[in-house]
Short mmCIF file of C-alpha atoms in Angstrom, two decimals:
data_model
loop_
_atom_site.label_atom_id
_atom_site.label_comp_id
_atom_site.label_asym_id
_atom_site.label_seq_id
_atom_site.Cartn_x
_atom_site.Cartn_y
_atom_site.Cartn_z
CA MET A 1 27.68 6.56 -15.97
CA GLU A 2 31.29 6.26 -16.82
CA LYS A 3 31.37 8.13 -13.38
CA GLU A 4 29.77 5.69 -11.62
CA ASN A 5 31.50 3.05 -13.34
CA ASP A 6 34.43 4.43 -12.20
CA GLN A 7 33.33 4.76 -8.71
CA VAL A 8 32.36 1.37 -8.46
CA VAL A 9 35.91 0.02 -9.53
CA GLN A 10 37.66 2.36 -7.04
CA ARG A 11 34.77 0.86 -4.14
CA GLY A 12 35.67 -2.62 -5.46
CA ARG A 13 39.67 -1.70 -4.82
CA LYS A 14 38.74 -0.66 -1.51
CA LEU A 15 37.38 -4.34 -0.53
CA SER A 16 39.99 -5.95 -1.47
CA ALA A 17 42.12 -3.87 0.53
CA LEU A 18 39.78 -4.13 3.31
CA ARG A 19 40.26 -8.06 3.40
CA GLU A 20 44.29 -7.63 3.25
CA MET A 21 43.84 -5.54 6.36
CA GLY A 22 42.48 -8.49 7.98
CA VAL A 23 38.94 -6.11 7.94
CA HIS A 24 35.76 -8.39 7.81
CA PRO A 25 33.83 -6.09 5.59
CA TYR A 26 30.43 -7.98 6.03
CA GLY A 27 30.33 -7.85 9.82
CA ALA A 28 28.02 -9.72 12.32
CA ARG A 29 25.60 -8.38 14.73
CA PHE A 30 26.41 -4.85 16.57
CA ASP A 31 24.67 -4.85 20.02
CA GLY A 32 23.61 -1.60 22.41
CA ALA A 33 23.10 0.60 19.17
CA THR A 34 20.88 3.24 20.87
CA PRO A 35 18.29 4.65 17.72
CA LEU A 36 19.23 7.82 16.61
CA ALA A 37 15.43 9.88 17.22
CA GLN A 38 16.10 8.65 20.70
CA ILE A 39 19.01 10.25 21.45
CA ILE A 40 18.43 13.35 19.49
CA GLU A 41 15.05 13.96 21.66
CA LYS A 42 16.82 13.16 25.13
CA HIS A 43 19.39 15.56 24.50
CA SER A 44 18.16 18.24 21.98
CA ALA A 45 18.19 20.85 25.22
CA THR A 46 21.51 19.73 26.28
CA ASN A 47 24.08 21.87 26.11
CA GLY A 48 27.99 21.62 25.56
CA ILE A 49 29.26 22.74 28.72
CA VAL A 50 27.20 20.30 30.62
CA LEU A 51 28.50 17.41 27.77
CA GLU A 52 31.64 18.17 28.38
CA ALA A 53 31.56 18.33 32.17
CA GLU A 54 29.87 14.66 32.31
CA PRO A 55 30.62 12.83 29.00
CA ILE A 56 27.69 10.62 28.14
CA SER A 57 28.76 7.43 25.93
CA TYR A 58 26.43 6.19 23.00
CA LYS A 59 26.99 3.30 20.64
CA ILE A 60 24.82 3.92 17.42
CA ALA A 61 24.49 2.00 14.02
CA GLY A 62 23.77 2.99 10.38
CA ARG A 63 24.27 4.21 7.08
CA MET A 64 27.10 6.89 6.90
CA MET A 65 25.14 9.65 4.63
CA SER A 66 27.56 12.31 4.39
CA LEU A 67 31.64 12.53 4.85
CA ARG A 68 33.52 15.52 4.86
CA ARG A 69 37.61 14.62 5.32
CA PHE A 70 40.01 17.06 6.82
CA GLY A 71 43.29 15.38 6.54
CA LYS A 72 43.46 13.58 10.23
CA ALA A 73 39.60 14.58 11.05
CA ALA A 74 36.59 14.06 9.21
CA PHE A 75 32.55 14.83 9.82
CA ALA A 76 30.05 12.62 8.45
CA HIS A 77 25.98 11.84 8.83
CA LEU A 78 24.83 8.39 10.25
CA LYS A 79 21.17 7.36 9.56
CA ASP A 80 19.12 4.67 10.95
CA GLN A 81 15.36 3.88 10.35
CA SER A 82 14.61 6.79 13.36
CA GLY A 83 16.68 9.55 12.08
CA SER A 84 20.30 11.08 11.55
CA LEU A 85 22.64 12.34 13.50
CA GLN A 86 26.43 14.06 12.65
CA VAL A 87 29.51 12.28 14.22
CA TYR A 88 33.19 13.13 14.53
CA PHE A 89 36.36 11.14 13.61
CA LYS A 90 39.80 12.34 14.90
CA LYS A 91 42.83 10.08 14.36
CA ASP A 92 44.10 10.54 18.15
CA TYR A 93 41.20 9.71 19.28
CA CYS A 94 39.76 6.95 17.16
CA SER A 95 40.81 3.57 17.70
CA GLN A 96 40.17 2.50 14.25
CA PHE A 97 41.30 5.62 12.09
CA ASP A 98 43.30 3.45 9.20
CA LEU A 99 40.13 2.12 8.06
CA PHE A 100 38.74 5.61 7.35
CA GLU A 101 40.30 5.94 4.06
CA GLN A 102 38.62 2.99 2.81
CA LEU A 103 34.96 4.11 4.05
CA ASP A 104 32.58 5.56 1.46
CA ILE A 105 29.34 6.91 1.95
CA GLY A 106 27.06 4.04 1.65
CA ASP A 107 28.94 2.21 4.32
CA HIS A 108 27.13 0.81 7.14
CA LEU A 109 29.08 1.35 10.35
CA GLY A 110 28.82 0.41 14.09
CA LEU A 111 30.21 3.57 16.48
CA SER A 112 30.72 4.35 20.20
CA GLY A 113 31.57 7.62 21.30
CA ILE A 114 30.46 10.35 23.32
CA LEU A 115 28.63 13.25 23.08
CA PHE A 116 29.33 17.12 22.32
CA ARG A 117 28.41 20.10 20.91
CA THR A 118 30.46 22.00 17.81
CA LYS A 119 30.81 25.56 17.54
CA THR A 120 27.73 25.36 15.48
CA ASP A 121 25.97 23.89 18.27
CA GLU A 122 25.06 20.71 16.37
CA LEU A 123 24.85 17.84 18.53
CA THR A 124 27.37 15.48 17.83
CA LEU A 125 28.98 11.87 19.02
CA GLN A 126 32.60 11.74 18.71
CA VAL A 127 33.75 8.45 17.70
CA HIS A 128 36.20 6.52 19.87
CA HIS A 129 35.85 2.88 18.00
CA LEU A 130 34.68 2.06 14.56
CA THR A 131 32.94 -1.06 13.51
CA LEU A 132 32.31 -1.62 9.59
CA LEU A 133 29.41 -3.37 9.32
CA SER A 134 28.55 -3.33 5.33
CA LYS A 135 30.93 -1.84 2.89
CA SER A 136 28.43 -0.41 -0.21
CA LEU A 137 30.07 -1.15 -3.39
CA ARG A 138 27.76 1.56 -5.24
CA PRO A 139 27.65 4.73 -4.85
CA LEU A 140 24.44 6.83 -3.96
CA PRO A 141 22.84 8.99 -6.00
CA GLU A 142 23.32 12.57 -5.91
CA LYS A 143 20.59 13.95 -7.38
CA TRP A 144 17.96 11.25 -6.82
CA HIS A 145 14.81 13.61 -7.46
CA GLY A 146 16.46 14.27 -10.90
CA LEU A 147 16.00 11.45 -12.40
CA THR A 148 14.17 11.36 -15.69
CA ASP A 149 12.76 7.79 -15.63
CA ILE A 150 10.90 7.66 -12.55
CA GLU A 151 10.51 4.02 -13.07
CA LEU A 152 13.69 3.67 -11.77
CA ARG A 153 12.76 4.66 -8.52
CA TYR A 154 10.20 1.89 -8.84
CA ARG A 155 12.50 -0.95 -9.83
CA MET A 156 15.07 0.16 -7.23
CA ARG A 157 13.42 1.08 -4.43
CA TYR A 158 15.78 -0.31 -2.28
CA VAL A 159 17.87 2.69 -3.31
CA ASP A 160 14.47 5.33 -3.48
CA LEU A 161 14.53 4.55 0.39
CA ILE A 162 17.91 4.97 1.02
CA ALA A 163 17.94 8.51 -0.81
CA ASN A 164 14.99 9.78 -0.78
CA PRO A 165 13.27 10.65 3.07
CA GLU A 166 9.89 11.41 1.80
CA THR A 167 9.27 7.65 0.83
CA GLN A 168 9.97 6.77 3.74
CA LYS A 169 7.96 8.33 5.28
CA VAL A 170 5.21 7.13 3.11
CA PHE A 171 5.55 3.88 3.80
CA MET A 172 6.04 4.61 7.72
CA GLN A 173 2.72 6.26 7.30
CA ARG A 174 1.38 3.38 5.20
CA ALA A 175 2.56 0.99 8.06
CA LYS A 176 0.55 3.44 10.77
CA ILE A 177 -2.56 3.44 8.52
CA ILE A 178 -2.78 -0.48 9.02
CA GLU A 179 -2.15 -0.67 12.45
CA MET A 180 -4.71 2.09 13.32
CA ILE A 181 -7.14 -0.24 11.36
CA ARG A 182 -6.70 -2.86 13.10
CA GLY A 183 -7.02 -1.20 16.20
CA PHE A 184 -9.88 0.16 15.31
CA LEU A 185 -11.73 -2.70 14.38
CA ARG A 186 -10.55 -4.69 17.23
CA GLU A 187 -12.10 -2.04 19.76
CA GLN A 188 -15.08 -2.85 17.79
CA MET A 189 -15.11 -6.29 18.96
CA PHE A 190 -13.98 -7.79 14.99
CA ILE A 191 -11.81 -10.95 15.11
CA GLU A 192 -8.73 -11.05 12.78
CA VAL A 193 -8.38 -14.22 10.84
CA GLU A 194 -6.92 -16.00 7.85
CA THR A 195 -8.28 -17.29 4.86
CA PRO A 196 -6.71 -19.41 1.80
CA MET A 197 -4.88 -17.46 -0.71
CA MET A 198 -5.29 -20.26 -3.34
CA HIS A 199 -8.30 -21.67 -4.08
CA PRO A 200 -9.83 -24.15 -6.35
CA ILE A 201 -12.79 -21.95 -7.45
CA PRO A 202 -11.93 -17.96 -8.36
CA GLY A 203 -15.18 -16.17 -6.83
CA GLY A 204 -16.10 -13.05 -4.45
CA ALA A 205 -15.47 -10.88 -7.65
CA ALA A 206 -15.70 -10.71 -11.12
CA ALA A 207 -12.07 -10.68 -12.61
CA ARG A 208 -9.65 -12.85 -14.24
CA PRO A 209 -7.43 -14.60 -12.42
CA PHE A 210 -3.65 -16.26 -11.85
CA VAL A 211 -3.76 -19.73 -12.51
CA THR A 212 -1.40 -22.53 -10.94
CA HIS A 213 -1.36 -26.38 -10.49
CA HIS A 214 -1.09 -28.07 -7.88
CA ASN A 215 1.30 -31.47 -8.47
CA SER A 216 0.54 -33.42 -6.10
CA LEU A 217 -3.04 -32.79 -6.10
CA GLY A 218 -2.88 -32.49 -9.98
CA VAL A 219 -5.44 -29.83 -9.87
CA ASP A 220 -5.15 -26.11 -11.36
CA LEU A 221 -5.74 -23.55 -8.29
CA TYR A 222 -6.33 -19.56 -8.54
CA LEU A 223 -4.67 -17.28 -6.53
CA ARG A 224 -7.69 -15.34 -5.15
CA ILE A 225 -9.09 -12.40 -6.32
CA ALA A 226 -11.53 -11.75 -3.09
CA PRO A 227 -11.67 -13.79 -0.19
CA GLU A 228 -15.18 -12.76 0.88
CA LEU A 229 -16.72 -16.57 0.30
CA TYR A 230 -14.18 -17.89 2.81
CA LEU A 231 -15.32 -14.85 5.10
CA LYS A 232 -18.95 -15.29 5.06
CA ARG A 233 -18.06 -19.33 5.51
CA LEU A 234 -16.81 -17.81 8.54
CA LEU A 235 -20.14 -16.10 9.48
CA VAL A 236 -22.27 -19.24 8.84
CA GLY A 237 -19.72 -21.44 11.65
CA GLY A 238 -20.34 -18.71 14.22
CA PHE A 239 -18.15 -16.20 13.92
CA GLU A 240 -19.67 -13.22 13.84
CA ARG A 241 -17.51 -10.10 13.41
CA VAL A 242 -14.31 -11.01 11.07
CA PHE A 243 -11.71 -9.53 9.25
CA GLU A 244 -8.46 -9.97 7.06
CA ILE A 245 -5.61 -7.70 5.86
CA ASN A 246 -4.29 -9.53 2.77
CA ARG A 247 -3.28 -9.63 -0.92
CA ASN A 248 -5.64 -10.44 -3.94
CA PHE A 249 -4.57 -11.10 -6.91
CA ARG A 250 -6.05 -10.07 -10.63
CA ASN A 251 -4.58 -10.98 -13.98
CA GLU A 252 -5.65 -7.60 -15.31
CA GLY A 253 -4.30 -4.18 -16.48
CA ILE A 254 -1.68 -2.11 -14.49
CA SER A 255 -2.37 1.65 -13.91
CA THR A 256 -1.79 4.64 -11.53
CA ILE A 257 -4.73 2.77 -9.34
CA HIS A 258 -4.34 -1.08 -10.34
CA ASN A 259 -1.63 -3.17 -9.40
CA PRO A 260 -1.93 -6.90 -10.06
CA GLU A 261 -1.41 -7.74 -6.54
CA PHE A 262 -2.74 -5.33 -4.32
CA THR A 263 -3.99 -5.25 -0.20
CA MET A 264 -7.36 -5.31 0.69
CA LEU A 265 -9.16 -5.29 4.16
CA GLU A 266 -12.45 -7.13 4.10
CA PHE A 267 -14.72 -7.15 7.15
CA TYR A 268 -18.16 -8.84 7.98
CA MET A 269 -20.59 -8.03 10.75
CA ALA A 270 -23.66 -10.33 11.59
CA TYR A 271 -26.57 -8.74 12.33
CA ALA A 272 -25.90 -5.36 10.59
CA ASP A 273 -26.92 -4.21 6.89
CA TYR A 274 -24.98 -1.70 4.55
CA ASP A 275 -26.40 1.34 6.70
CA ASP A 276 -24.48 0.40 9.57
CA LEU A 277 -21.27 -0.05 7.22
CA ILE A 278 -21.92 3.64 6.00
CA VAL A 279 -21.20 5.00 9.83
CA LEU A 280 -18.10 2.43 10.68
CA THR A 281 -16.55 3.30 7.64
CA GLU A 282 -16.89 7.13 8.36
CA GLN A 283 -15.95 6.58 11.79
CA MET A 284 -12.59 4.61 10.81
CA ILE A 285 -11.44 6.50 7.73
CA SER A 286 -12.17 10.32 9.12
CA GLY A 287 -10.49 9.04 12.50
CA ILE A 288 -7.35 7.99 10.94
CA ALA A 289 -7.15 11.04 9.11
CA LYS A 290 -7.42 12.94 12.48
CA ARG A 291 -4.98 11.21 14.19
CA LEU A 292 -2.48 10.91 11.54
CA TYR A 293 -2.86 15.04 11.05
CA GLY A 294 -4.99 16.38 13.96
CA LYS A 295 -7.62 17.38 11.09
CA TYR A 296 -10.51 16.35 8.61
CA LEU A 297 -9.37 18.72 5.90
CA LEU A 298 -6.91 17.14 3.80
CA SER A 299 -5.62 17.80 0.69
CA TYR A 300 -5.28 15.05 -1.97
CA GLN A 301 -3.17 16.16 -5.47
CA GLY A 302 -3.88 20.23 -4.96
CA GLN A 303 -7.60 19.19 -4.19
CA ALA A 304 -9.55 19.59 -1.03
CA VAL A 305 -10.84 16.36 0.94
CA ASP A 306 -13.39 17.22 4.09
CA LEU A 307 -13.69 14.05 6.08
CA THR A 308 -15.76 15.10 8.52
CA PRO A 309 -18.69 13.05 9.00
CA PRO A 310 -21.66 12.39 7.82
CA TRP A 311 -21.16 11.93 4.32
CA LYS A 312 -22.67 12.77 1.07
CA ARG A 313 -24.69 9.83 0.13
CA LEU A 314 -26.41 9.91 -3.44
CA SER A 315 -28.30 6.73 -4.98
CA TYR A 316 -26.20 5.25 -8.19
CA LEU A 317 -29.29 5.87 -10.99
CA ASN A 318 -29.49 9.88 -9.41
CA ALA A 319 -25.81 9.99 -10.04
CA ILE A 320 -26.28 8.88 -13.60
CA ALA A 321 -29.69 11.29 -14.27
CA GLY A 322 -27.86 14.06 -12.25
CA GLN A 323 -24.95 14.19 -14.81
CA HIS A 324 -26.88 13.95 -17.82
CA SER A 325 -29.67 16.18 -16.73
CA VAL A 326 -32.10 13.11 -17.52
CA THR A 327 -34.50 11.17 -15.03
CA GLN A 328 -34.60 8.02 -13.49
CA ALA A 329 -37.53 6.80 -15.92
CA ASP A 330 -34.76 7.98 -18.72
CA LEU A 331 -32.49 5.09 -17.61
CA MET A 332 -35.24 2.66 -17.58
CA ASP A 333 -35.06 2.59 -21.45
CA LEU A 334 -32.77 1.07 -23.33
CA THR A 335 -33.31 3.51 -26.27
CA LYS A 336 -32.55 6.47 -24.35
CA VAL A 337 -29.90 5.06 -22.63
CA CYS A 338 -28.52 4.60 -25.83
CA GLN A 339 -28.98 8.37 -26.96
CA ILE A 340 -27.66 9.18 -23.54
CA ALA A 341 -24.23 7.08 -24.51
CA ASP A 342 -23.92 8.58 -28.00
CA ARG A 343 -24.20 12.19 -26.56
CA ALA A 344 -21.37 11.83 -24.44
CA LYS A 345 -19.54 10.24 -27.40
CA LEU A 346 -18.90 6.91 -25.13
CA ASN A 347 -17.37 3.61 -27.23
CA ALA A 348 -20.07 1.67 -26.15
CA ASP A 349 -21.67 -1.28 -28.40
CA PHE A 350 -25.29 -0.37 -27.91
CA ARG A 351 -26.38 -4.18 -28.39
CA GLN A 352 -25.22 -4.69 -24.71
CA PRO A 353 -27.98 -5.18 -21.95
CA LEU A 354 -29.55 -1.72 -20.93
CA TYR A 355 -27.45 -1.96 -17.20
CA LYS A 356 -23.77 -2.70 -18.98
CA ILE A 357 -24.52 0.29 -21.08
CA LEU A 358 -25.48 2.14 -17.78
CA ASN A 359 -22.59 1.12 -16.14
CA ILE A 360 -20.43 2.26 -18.83
CA LEU A 361 -22.11 6.13 -18.26
CA PHE A 362 -21.51 5.43 -14.72
CA GLU A 363 -17.85 4.38 -14.53
CA GLU A 364 -17.12 6.96 -18.05
CA THR A 365 -19.18 10.43 -17.00
CA VAL A 366 -19.84 9.98 -13.48
CA GLU A 367 -17.14 8.36 -11.47
CA PRO A 368 -14.45 11.71 -12.42
CA HIS A 369 -16.55 13.54 -10.94
CA LEU A 370 -17.25 12.39 -7.57
CA THR A 371 -14.79 14.16 -5.48
CA GLY A 372 -16.58 13.20 -2.08
CA PRO A 373 -16.27 11.70 -0.03
CA VAL A 374 -19.69 10.31 -1.29
CA PHE A 375 -21.15 6.81 -0.67
CA ILE A 376 -22.95 5.83 -4.20
CA THR A 377 -26.12 3.89 -3.23
CA ASP A 378 -28.80 1.11 -4.39
CA TYR A 379 -26.63 -0.64 -7.19
CA PRO A 380 -28.27 -2.56 -9.88
CA ILE A 381 -28.75 -6.12 -9.31
CA GLU A 382 -26.99 -7.34 -12.18
CA ILE A 383 -23.62 -6.01 -11.31
CA SER A 384 -24.11 -6.96 -7.89
CA PRO A 385 -24.71 -11.05 -7.54
CA LEU A 386 -23.53 -11.38 -3.78
CA ALA A 387 -25.57 -8.44 -2.34
CA LYS A 388 -29.15 -8.52 -0.76
CA ARG A 389 -32.25 -7.09 -3.08
CA LYS A 390 -33.88 -3.69 -1.84
CA VAL A 391 -36.81 -4.81 -0.31
CA ASN A 392 -39.10 -1.76 -1.95
CA ALA A 393 -37.43 -1.90 -5.35
CA PRO A 394 -36.23 -5.58 -6.07
CA HIS A 395 -34.37 -4.52 -9.00
CA LEU A 396 -31.61 -2.87 -6.97
CA THR A 397 -29.29 -3.99 -4.15
CA ASP A 398 -28.32 -2.78 -0.54
CA ARG A 399 -24.99 -1.79 -1.73
CA PHE A 400 -22.73 1.12 -1.69
CA GLU A 401 -19.10 1.98 -3.15
CA LEU A 402 -17.35 4.62 -1.71
CA TYR A 403 -15.75 7.21 -3.74
CA ILE A 404 -13.11 9.90 -2.15
CA ALA A 405 -11.13 12.37 -4.89
CA GLY A 406 -12.92 10.76 -7.68
CA MET A 407 -11.42 6.65 -6.56
CA GLU A 408 -13.22 4.13 -5.37
CA VAL A 409 -12.09 3.44 -1.83
CA ALA A 410 -14.80 0.64 -0.71
CA ASN A 411 -17.20 -1.58 -1.75
CA ALA A 412 -20.14 -2.91 0.71
CA PHE A 413 -23.27 -4.22 0.78
CA SER A 414 -26.29 -6.30 2.92
CA GLU A 415 -24.42 -9.80 2.16
CA LEU A 416 -27.30 -11.89 0.10
CA ASN A 417 -28.18 -14.92 2.32
CA ASP A 418 -30.89 -16.71 0.51
CA PRO A 419 -29.35 -19.53 -0.81
CA GLU A 420 -31.94 -19.89 -3.63
CA ASP A 421 -31.53 -16.31 -5.04
CA GLN A 422 -27.96 -17.12 -4.73
CA ARG A 423 -27.88 -19.65 -7.06
CA VAL A 424 -29.87 -17.99 -9.63
CA ARG A 425 -27.43 -14.77 -9.33
CA PHE A 426 -24.21 -16.69 -9.70
CA GLU A 427 -25.49 -18.63 -12.81
CA ALA A 428 -26.80 -15.50 -14.29
CA GLN A 429 -23.07 -14.24 -13.35
CA ARG A 430 -21.54 -17.02 -15.34
CA LYS A 431 -24.05 -16.83 -18.30
CA ASP A 432 -22.41 -13.59 -18.63
CA ALA A 433 -19.13 -13.75 -17.71
CA ASN A 434 -16.08 -13.92 -20.37
CA GLU A 435 -14.21 -16.44 -20.73
CA PHE A 436 -11.25 -15.86 -18.70
CA GLU A 437 -13.95 -15.02 -15.97
CA LYS A 438 -16.24 -17.72 -16.58
CA THR A 439 -15.72 -20.34 -13.50
CA ALA A 440 -17.39 -23.42 -11.82
CA MET A 441 -20.28 -23.39 -9.97
CA ASP A 442 -19.09 -22.60 -5.83
CA GLU A 443 -21.44 -25.71 -4.43
CA ASP A 444 -19.85 -25.74 -1.44
CA TYR A 445 -20.20 -22.08 -0.62
CA LEU A 446 -24.42 -22.80 -1.77
CA MET A 447 -23.97 -25.47 0.81
CA ALA A 448 -22.66 -23.30 3.63
CA LEU A 449 -25.66 -21.05 3.24
CA GLU A 450 -27.97 -23.88 3.08
CA TYR A 451 -26.80 -24.46 6.80
CA GLY A 452 -27.74 -21.31 7.72
CA MET A 453 -25.99 -17.49 7.23
CA PRO A 454 -27.10 -14.72 9.83
CA PRO A 455 -27.97 -11.55 8.41
CA ALA A 456 -24.85 -9.91 7.80
CA ALA A 457 -22.88 -7.11 6.15
CA GLY A 458 -19.82 -6.90 4.36
CA GLU A 459 -17.23 -4.57 3.16
CA GLY A 460 -13.98 -3.93 1.37
CA ILE A 461 -11.35 -1.26 1.11
CA GLY A 462 -8.60 -1.01 -0.97
CA ILE A 463 -5.66 -0.53 1.47
CA ASP A 464 -3.55 1.14 -1.10
CA ARG A 465 -5.94 3.41 -2.84
CA LEU A 466 -6.72 4.88 0.84
CA VAL A 467 -3.07 5.07 1.74
CA MET A 468 -2.79 6.96 -1.55
CA LEU A 469 -5.38 9.28 -0.23
CA LEU A 470 -4.00 9.43 3.11
CA THR A 471 -0.61 10.54 2.08
CA ASP A 472 -1.14 12.71 -0.89
CA GLN A 473 0.25 10.12 -3.14
CA SER A 474 -0.82 10.06 -7.33
CA SER A 475 -0.03 6.59 -8.42
CA ILE A 476 -0.50 3.36 -6.62
CA ARG A 477 3.19 2.38 -7.21
CA ASP A 478 4.13 4.93 -4.99
CA VAL A 479 2.52 3.46 -2.02
CA ILE A 480 3.44 -0.46 -2.82
CA PHE A 481 7.30 -1.16 -2.03
CA PHE A 482 7.92 -3.29 -4.88
CA PRO A 483 5.12 -2.77 -7.82
CA GLN A 484 4.90 -4.97 -10.72
CA MET A 485 7.06 -3.83 -13.30
CA LYS A 486 7.65 -5.17 -17.18
CA PRO A 487 10.82 -7.23 -17.21
CA HIS A 488 13.81 -5.43 -17.06
CA SER A 489 17.24 -5.92 -18.28
CA PRO A 490 20.14 -6.13 -15.30
CA THR A 491 21.85 -2.49 -15.45
CA PRO A 492 25.51 -2.58 -17.01
CA LEU A 493 27.29 -1.83 -14.00
CA ALA A 494 26.30 -5.64 -12.35
CA GLY A 495 29.23 -7.47 -11.64
CA VAL A 496 31.86 -4.43 -12.01
CA ALA A 497 32.38 -4.16 -8.61
CA LEU A 498 33.59 -7.83 -8.52
CA GLN A 499 35.69 -7.65 -11.88
CA ALA A 500 37.55 -4.81 -9.77
CA LYS A 501 38.86 -7.39 -7.00
#
């Protein structure tokens, strides 16, 4: 810490020196820079003799990531978003070499010069003109991977991104995955839409919402826990295939697979059912994996995951029965289910209704073993208030959840479009909800259903979890730029650079 403090003080002095030299340490725009990866790709096969005979000039811009001084010359590496390139400074060639003593690793530079190859055949830009674009007042970490407090990477993501190329790669992959999802759905004739982020009544899922207050209207509003009910209003209005990729907010716990603010894809398709979405989901996710890696077989945290479609299907009750070597009939008997839960050493309140104990059994004893990909189908009606009943088993619903590597990735069902049945389900849900989840009846949504919603299927996919799987990350915080963290006191070095001036 003392060494870093000294470096901050030294950089602060350099900042003052630059200003005394009449150099603006935080420059303006720098036009005409060529991405470094483009230069490397274009000249990867160009030998030094050709470069010497026919000089090629470039302007580049980026952050200086290394610096080796040799008296009146120096080598450095400049890094931009696309890649890294070695640069060479020589006093009798670079017109701003006097600035060089004030430069540090981490500074942003704009450079112009000509390409050449060193004795070791490394493609290098010999700098003719140097522009300081931004002075870095703090040293970059030398051994970022060696930090014992991994949470510092999340708190200081901006430093993590500078120092760790693998972190940048994950977020570049995330952007590609989202673009591929958009492209796939557009090819399927879905229209991207936006629905409200603040709701007068929270709905679409059972979760504790964040509450805010609108001063002008004098009403409480809720950050949305799901966009479902608004997207289905669009089905009523005649938009037959819609999707939205946006944030949901749930005032609940934080874990390796939960963040209070998370990204969700939801899409709805009129005149379809959940079987149609099973096929569509297989095509979309397996297709993304194939485009990213050229294969369906991936590894997630050391576990092989084969995304070759079609994927396994297993009913909710059969999954529980198979895990505990009982029959479906046993699962309809509250006494027997309590005995099963007791044998599994579950901390369950056996005074709860049958469906709640069954769901604890599923979540605690079945989910961890769903290596998948597997579609768990036919959920009980009590935990599926927006899903259509099965025609041949009205106590169950046309619903599936997709599990891959033990994680729930998607939830989908044939949408309930019977307004009378929906009202009954809402009333049952409100009666059963805890004090934080209990909300007013959404009469406007029920009115929309009364105008007539076509038969439809809808699905939600957790983007963050999908990115975790496709980039082999163990925590949701590794795929969210700025995950929610506990409040943290400012670093003790804050303000040191300013004091140094």
